[in-house]
PDB file of N, CA and C in Angstrom:
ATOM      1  N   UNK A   1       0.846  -1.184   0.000  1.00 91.00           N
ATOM      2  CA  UNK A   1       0.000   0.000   0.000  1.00 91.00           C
ATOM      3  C   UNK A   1       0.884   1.236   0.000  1.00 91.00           C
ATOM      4  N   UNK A   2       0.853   2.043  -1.300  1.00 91.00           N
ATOM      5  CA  UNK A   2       1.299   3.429  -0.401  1.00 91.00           C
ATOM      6  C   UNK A   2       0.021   4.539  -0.351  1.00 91.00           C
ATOM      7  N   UNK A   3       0.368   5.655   0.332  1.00 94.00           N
ATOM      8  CA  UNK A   3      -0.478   6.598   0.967  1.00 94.00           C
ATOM      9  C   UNK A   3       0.347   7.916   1.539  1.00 94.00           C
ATOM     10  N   UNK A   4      -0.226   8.974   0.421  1.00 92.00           N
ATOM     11  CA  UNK A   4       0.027  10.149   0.934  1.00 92.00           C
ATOM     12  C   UNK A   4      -1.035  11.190   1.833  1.00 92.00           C
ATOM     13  N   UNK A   5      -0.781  11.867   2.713  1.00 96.00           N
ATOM     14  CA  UNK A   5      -1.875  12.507   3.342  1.00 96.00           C
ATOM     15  C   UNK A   5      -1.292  14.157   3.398  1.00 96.00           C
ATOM     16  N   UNK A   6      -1.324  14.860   2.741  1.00 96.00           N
ATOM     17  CA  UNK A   6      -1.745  15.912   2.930  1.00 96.00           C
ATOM     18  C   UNK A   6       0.042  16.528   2.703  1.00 96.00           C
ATOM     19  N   UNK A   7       0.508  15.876   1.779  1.00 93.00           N
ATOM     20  CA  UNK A   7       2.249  15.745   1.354  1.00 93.00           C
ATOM     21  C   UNK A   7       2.382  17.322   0.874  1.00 93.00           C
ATOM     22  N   UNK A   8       2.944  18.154   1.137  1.00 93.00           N
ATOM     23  CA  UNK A   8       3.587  19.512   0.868  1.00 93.00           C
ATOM     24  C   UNK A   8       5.163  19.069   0.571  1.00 93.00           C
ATOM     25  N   UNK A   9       5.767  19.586  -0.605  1.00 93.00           N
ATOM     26  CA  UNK A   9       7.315  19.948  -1.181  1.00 93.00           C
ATOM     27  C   UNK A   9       7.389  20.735  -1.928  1.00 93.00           C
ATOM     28  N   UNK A  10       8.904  21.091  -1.381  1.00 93.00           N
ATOM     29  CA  UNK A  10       9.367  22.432  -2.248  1.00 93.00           C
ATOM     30  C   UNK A  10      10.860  22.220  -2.432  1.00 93.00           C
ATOM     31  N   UNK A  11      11.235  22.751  -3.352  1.00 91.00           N
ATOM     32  CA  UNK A  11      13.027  22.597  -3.358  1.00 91.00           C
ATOM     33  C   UNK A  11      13.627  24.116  -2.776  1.00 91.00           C
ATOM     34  N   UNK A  12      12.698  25.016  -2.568  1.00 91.00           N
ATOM     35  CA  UNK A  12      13.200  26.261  -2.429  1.00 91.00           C
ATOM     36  C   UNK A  12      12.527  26.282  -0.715  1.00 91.00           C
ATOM     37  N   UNK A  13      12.535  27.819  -0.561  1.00 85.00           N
ATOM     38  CA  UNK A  13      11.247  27.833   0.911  1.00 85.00           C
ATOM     39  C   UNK A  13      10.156  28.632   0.397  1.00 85.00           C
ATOM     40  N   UNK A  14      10.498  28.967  -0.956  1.00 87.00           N
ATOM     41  CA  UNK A  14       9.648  29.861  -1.875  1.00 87.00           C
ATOM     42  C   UNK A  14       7.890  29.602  -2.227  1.00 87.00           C
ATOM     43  N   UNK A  15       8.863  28.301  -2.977  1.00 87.00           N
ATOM     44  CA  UNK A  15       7.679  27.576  -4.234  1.00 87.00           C
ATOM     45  C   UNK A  15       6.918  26.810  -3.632  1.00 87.00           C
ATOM     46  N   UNK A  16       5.853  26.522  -3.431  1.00 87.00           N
ATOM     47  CA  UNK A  16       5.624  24.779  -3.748  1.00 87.00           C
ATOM     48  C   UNK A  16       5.360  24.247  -4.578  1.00 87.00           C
ATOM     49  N   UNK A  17       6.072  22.963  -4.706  1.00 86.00           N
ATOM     50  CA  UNK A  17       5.989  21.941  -6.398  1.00 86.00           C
ATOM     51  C   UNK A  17       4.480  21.027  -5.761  1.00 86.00           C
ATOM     52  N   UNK A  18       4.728  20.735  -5.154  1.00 88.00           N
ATOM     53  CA  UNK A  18       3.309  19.494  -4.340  1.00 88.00           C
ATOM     54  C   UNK A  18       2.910  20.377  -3.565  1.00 88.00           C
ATOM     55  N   UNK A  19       1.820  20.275  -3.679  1.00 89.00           N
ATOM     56  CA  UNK A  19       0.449  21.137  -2.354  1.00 89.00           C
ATOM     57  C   UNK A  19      -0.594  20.657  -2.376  1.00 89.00           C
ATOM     58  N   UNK A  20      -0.377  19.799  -0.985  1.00 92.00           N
ATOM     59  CA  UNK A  20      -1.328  19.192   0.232  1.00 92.00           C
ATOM     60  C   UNK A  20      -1.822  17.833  -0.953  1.00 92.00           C
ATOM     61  N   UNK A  21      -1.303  17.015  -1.499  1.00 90.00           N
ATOM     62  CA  UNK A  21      -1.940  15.763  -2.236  1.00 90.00           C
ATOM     63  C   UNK A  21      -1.989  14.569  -0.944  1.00 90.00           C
ATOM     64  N   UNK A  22      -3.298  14.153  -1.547  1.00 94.00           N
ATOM     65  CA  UNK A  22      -3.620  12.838  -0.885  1.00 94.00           C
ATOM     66  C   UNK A  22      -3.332  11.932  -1.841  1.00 94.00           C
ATOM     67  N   UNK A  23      -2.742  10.474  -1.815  1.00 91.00           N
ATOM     68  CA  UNK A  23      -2.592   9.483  -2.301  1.00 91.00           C
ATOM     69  C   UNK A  23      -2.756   8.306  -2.038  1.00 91.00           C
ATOM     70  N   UNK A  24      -3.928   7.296  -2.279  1.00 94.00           N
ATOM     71  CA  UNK A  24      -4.065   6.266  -1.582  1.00 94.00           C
ATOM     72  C   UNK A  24      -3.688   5.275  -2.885  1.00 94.00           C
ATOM     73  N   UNK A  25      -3.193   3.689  -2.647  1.00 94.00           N
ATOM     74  CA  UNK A  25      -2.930   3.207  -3.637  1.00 94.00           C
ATOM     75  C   UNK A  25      -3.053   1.734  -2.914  1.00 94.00           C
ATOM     76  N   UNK A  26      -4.213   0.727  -3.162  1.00 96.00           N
ATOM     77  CA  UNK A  26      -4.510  -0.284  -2.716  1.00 96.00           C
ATOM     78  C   UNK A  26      -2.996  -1.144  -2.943  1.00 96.00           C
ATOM     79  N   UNK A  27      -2.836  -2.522  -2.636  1.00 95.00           N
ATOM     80  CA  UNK A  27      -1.777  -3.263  -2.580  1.00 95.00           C
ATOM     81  C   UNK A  27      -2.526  -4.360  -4.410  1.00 95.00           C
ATOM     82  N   UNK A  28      -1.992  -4.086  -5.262  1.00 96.00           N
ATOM     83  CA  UNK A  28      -2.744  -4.864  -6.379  1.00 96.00           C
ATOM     84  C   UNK A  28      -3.053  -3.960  -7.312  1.00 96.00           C
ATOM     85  N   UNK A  29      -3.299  -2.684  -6.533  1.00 95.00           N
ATOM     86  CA  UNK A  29      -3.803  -1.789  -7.968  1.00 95.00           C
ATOM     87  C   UNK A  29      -2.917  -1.222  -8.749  1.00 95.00           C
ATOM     88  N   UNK A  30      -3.298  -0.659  -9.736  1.00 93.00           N
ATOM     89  CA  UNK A  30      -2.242   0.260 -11.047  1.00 93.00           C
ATOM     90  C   UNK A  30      -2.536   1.357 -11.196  1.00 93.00           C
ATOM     91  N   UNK A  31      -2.000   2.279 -11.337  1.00 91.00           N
ATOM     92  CA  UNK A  31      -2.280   4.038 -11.206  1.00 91.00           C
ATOM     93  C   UNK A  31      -1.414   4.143 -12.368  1.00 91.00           C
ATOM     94  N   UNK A  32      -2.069   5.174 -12.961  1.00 91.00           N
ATOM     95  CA  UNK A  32      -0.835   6.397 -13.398  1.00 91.00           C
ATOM     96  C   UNK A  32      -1.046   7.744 -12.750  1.00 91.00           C
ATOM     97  N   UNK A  33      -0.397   8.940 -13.372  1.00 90.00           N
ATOM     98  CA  UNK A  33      -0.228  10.146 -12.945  1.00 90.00           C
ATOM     99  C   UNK A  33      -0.104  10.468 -14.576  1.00 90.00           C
ATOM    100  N   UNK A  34      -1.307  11.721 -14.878  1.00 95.00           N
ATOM    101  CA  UNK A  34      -1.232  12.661 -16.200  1.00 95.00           C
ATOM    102  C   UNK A  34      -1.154  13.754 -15.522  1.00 95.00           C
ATOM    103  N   UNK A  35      -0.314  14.760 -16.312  1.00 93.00           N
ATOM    104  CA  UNK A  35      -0.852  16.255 -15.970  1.00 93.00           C
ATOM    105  C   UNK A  35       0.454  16.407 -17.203  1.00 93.00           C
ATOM    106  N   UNK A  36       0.494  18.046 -17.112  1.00 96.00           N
ATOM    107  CA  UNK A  36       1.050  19.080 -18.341  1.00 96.00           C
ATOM    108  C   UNK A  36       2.313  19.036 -17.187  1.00 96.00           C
ATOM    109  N   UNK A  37       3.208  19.610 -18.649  1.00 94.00           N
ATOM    110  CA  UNK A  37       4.538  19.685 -17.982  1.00 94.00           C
ATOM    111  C   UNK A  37       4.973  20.799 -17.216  1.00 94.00           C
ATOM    112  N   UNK A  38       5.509  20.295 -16.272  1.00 85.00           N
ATOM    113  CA  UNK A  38       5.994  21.054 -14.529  1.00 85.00           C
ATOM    114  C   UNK A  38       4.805  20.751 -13.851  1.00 85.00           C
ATOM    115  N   UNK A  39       4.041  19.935 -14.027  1.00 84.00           N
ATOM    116  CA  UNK A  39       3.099  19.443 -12.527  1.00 84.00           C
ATOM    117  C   UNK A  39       3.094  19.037 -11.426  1.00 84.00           C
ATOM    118  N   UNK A  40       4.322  18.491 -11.793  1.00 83.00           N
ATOM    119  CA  UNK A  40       4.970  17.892 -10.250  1.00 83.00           C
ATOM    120  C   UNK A  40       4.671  16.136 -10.390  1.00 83.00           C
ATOM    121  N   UNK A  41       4.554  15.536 -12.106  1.00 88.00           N
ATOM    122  CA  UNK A  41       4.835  14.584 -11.462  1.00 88.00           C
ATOM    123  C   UNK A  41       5.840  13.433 -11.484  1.00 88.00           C
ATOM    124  N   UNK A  42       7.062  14.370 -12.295  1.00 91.00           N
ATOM    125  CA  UNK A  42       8.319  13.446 -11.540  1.00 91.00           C
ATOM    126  C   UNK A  42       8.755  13.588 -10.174  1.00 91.00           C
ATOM    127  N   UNK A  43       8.330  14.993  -9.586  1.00 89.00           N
ATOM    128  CA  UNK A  43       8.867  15.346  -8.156  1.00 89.00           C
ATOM    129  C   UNK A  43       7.728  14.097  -7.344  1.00 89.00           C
ATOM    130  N   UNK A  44       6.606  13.623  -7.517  1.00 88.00           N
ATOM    131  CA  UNK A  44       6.013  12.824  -7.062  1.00 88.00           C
ATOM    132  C   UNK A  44       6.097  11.574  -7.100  1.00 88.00           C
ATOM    133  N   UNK A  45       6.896  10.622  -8.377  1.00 89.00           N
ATOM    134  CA  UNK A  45       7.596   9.677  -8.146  1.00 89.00           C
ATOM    135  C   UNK A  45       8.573   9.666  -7.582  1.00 89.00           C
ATOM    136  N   UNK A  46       9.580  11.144  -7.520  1.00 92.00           N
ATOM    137  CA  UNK A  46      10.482  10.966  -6.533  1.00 92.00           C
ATOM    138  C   UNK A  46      10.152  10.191  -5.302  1.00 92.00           C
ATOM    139  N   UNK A  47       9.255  11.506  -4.711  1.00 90.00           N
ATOM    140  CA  UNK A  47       8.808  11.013  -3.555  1.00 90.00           C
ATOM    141  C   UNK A  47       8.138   9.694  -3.213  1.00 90.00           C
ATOM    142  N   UNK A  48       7.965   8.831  -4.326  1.00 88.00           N
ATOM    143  CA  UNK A  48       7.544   7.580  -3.645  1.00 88.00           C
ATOM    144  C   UNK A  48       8.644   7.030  -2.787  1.00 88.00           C
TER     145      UNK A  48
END
């Protein structure tokens, strides 16, 4: 299972790249992540 609750990042103290995402992800299931580019979601596979 992973699970984000309410995940804030930034690389600066400026910006934020992630703001406040929830992520739930059963043990079995398949996700992706779409969005336009600079969405944050390589900074969000980082963070897995």
């Amino acid at each position: 299972m992973v699970k984000f609750e309410n995940v804030f990042f930034s690389y600066n103290k400026r910006d934020l790249v992630i703001n406040n995402v929830d992520l739930n992800i059963a043990q079995g299931q398949i996700h992706g992540i779409l969005g336009h580019n600079g969405a944050g979601k390589t900074t969000t596979f980082r963070l897995l």
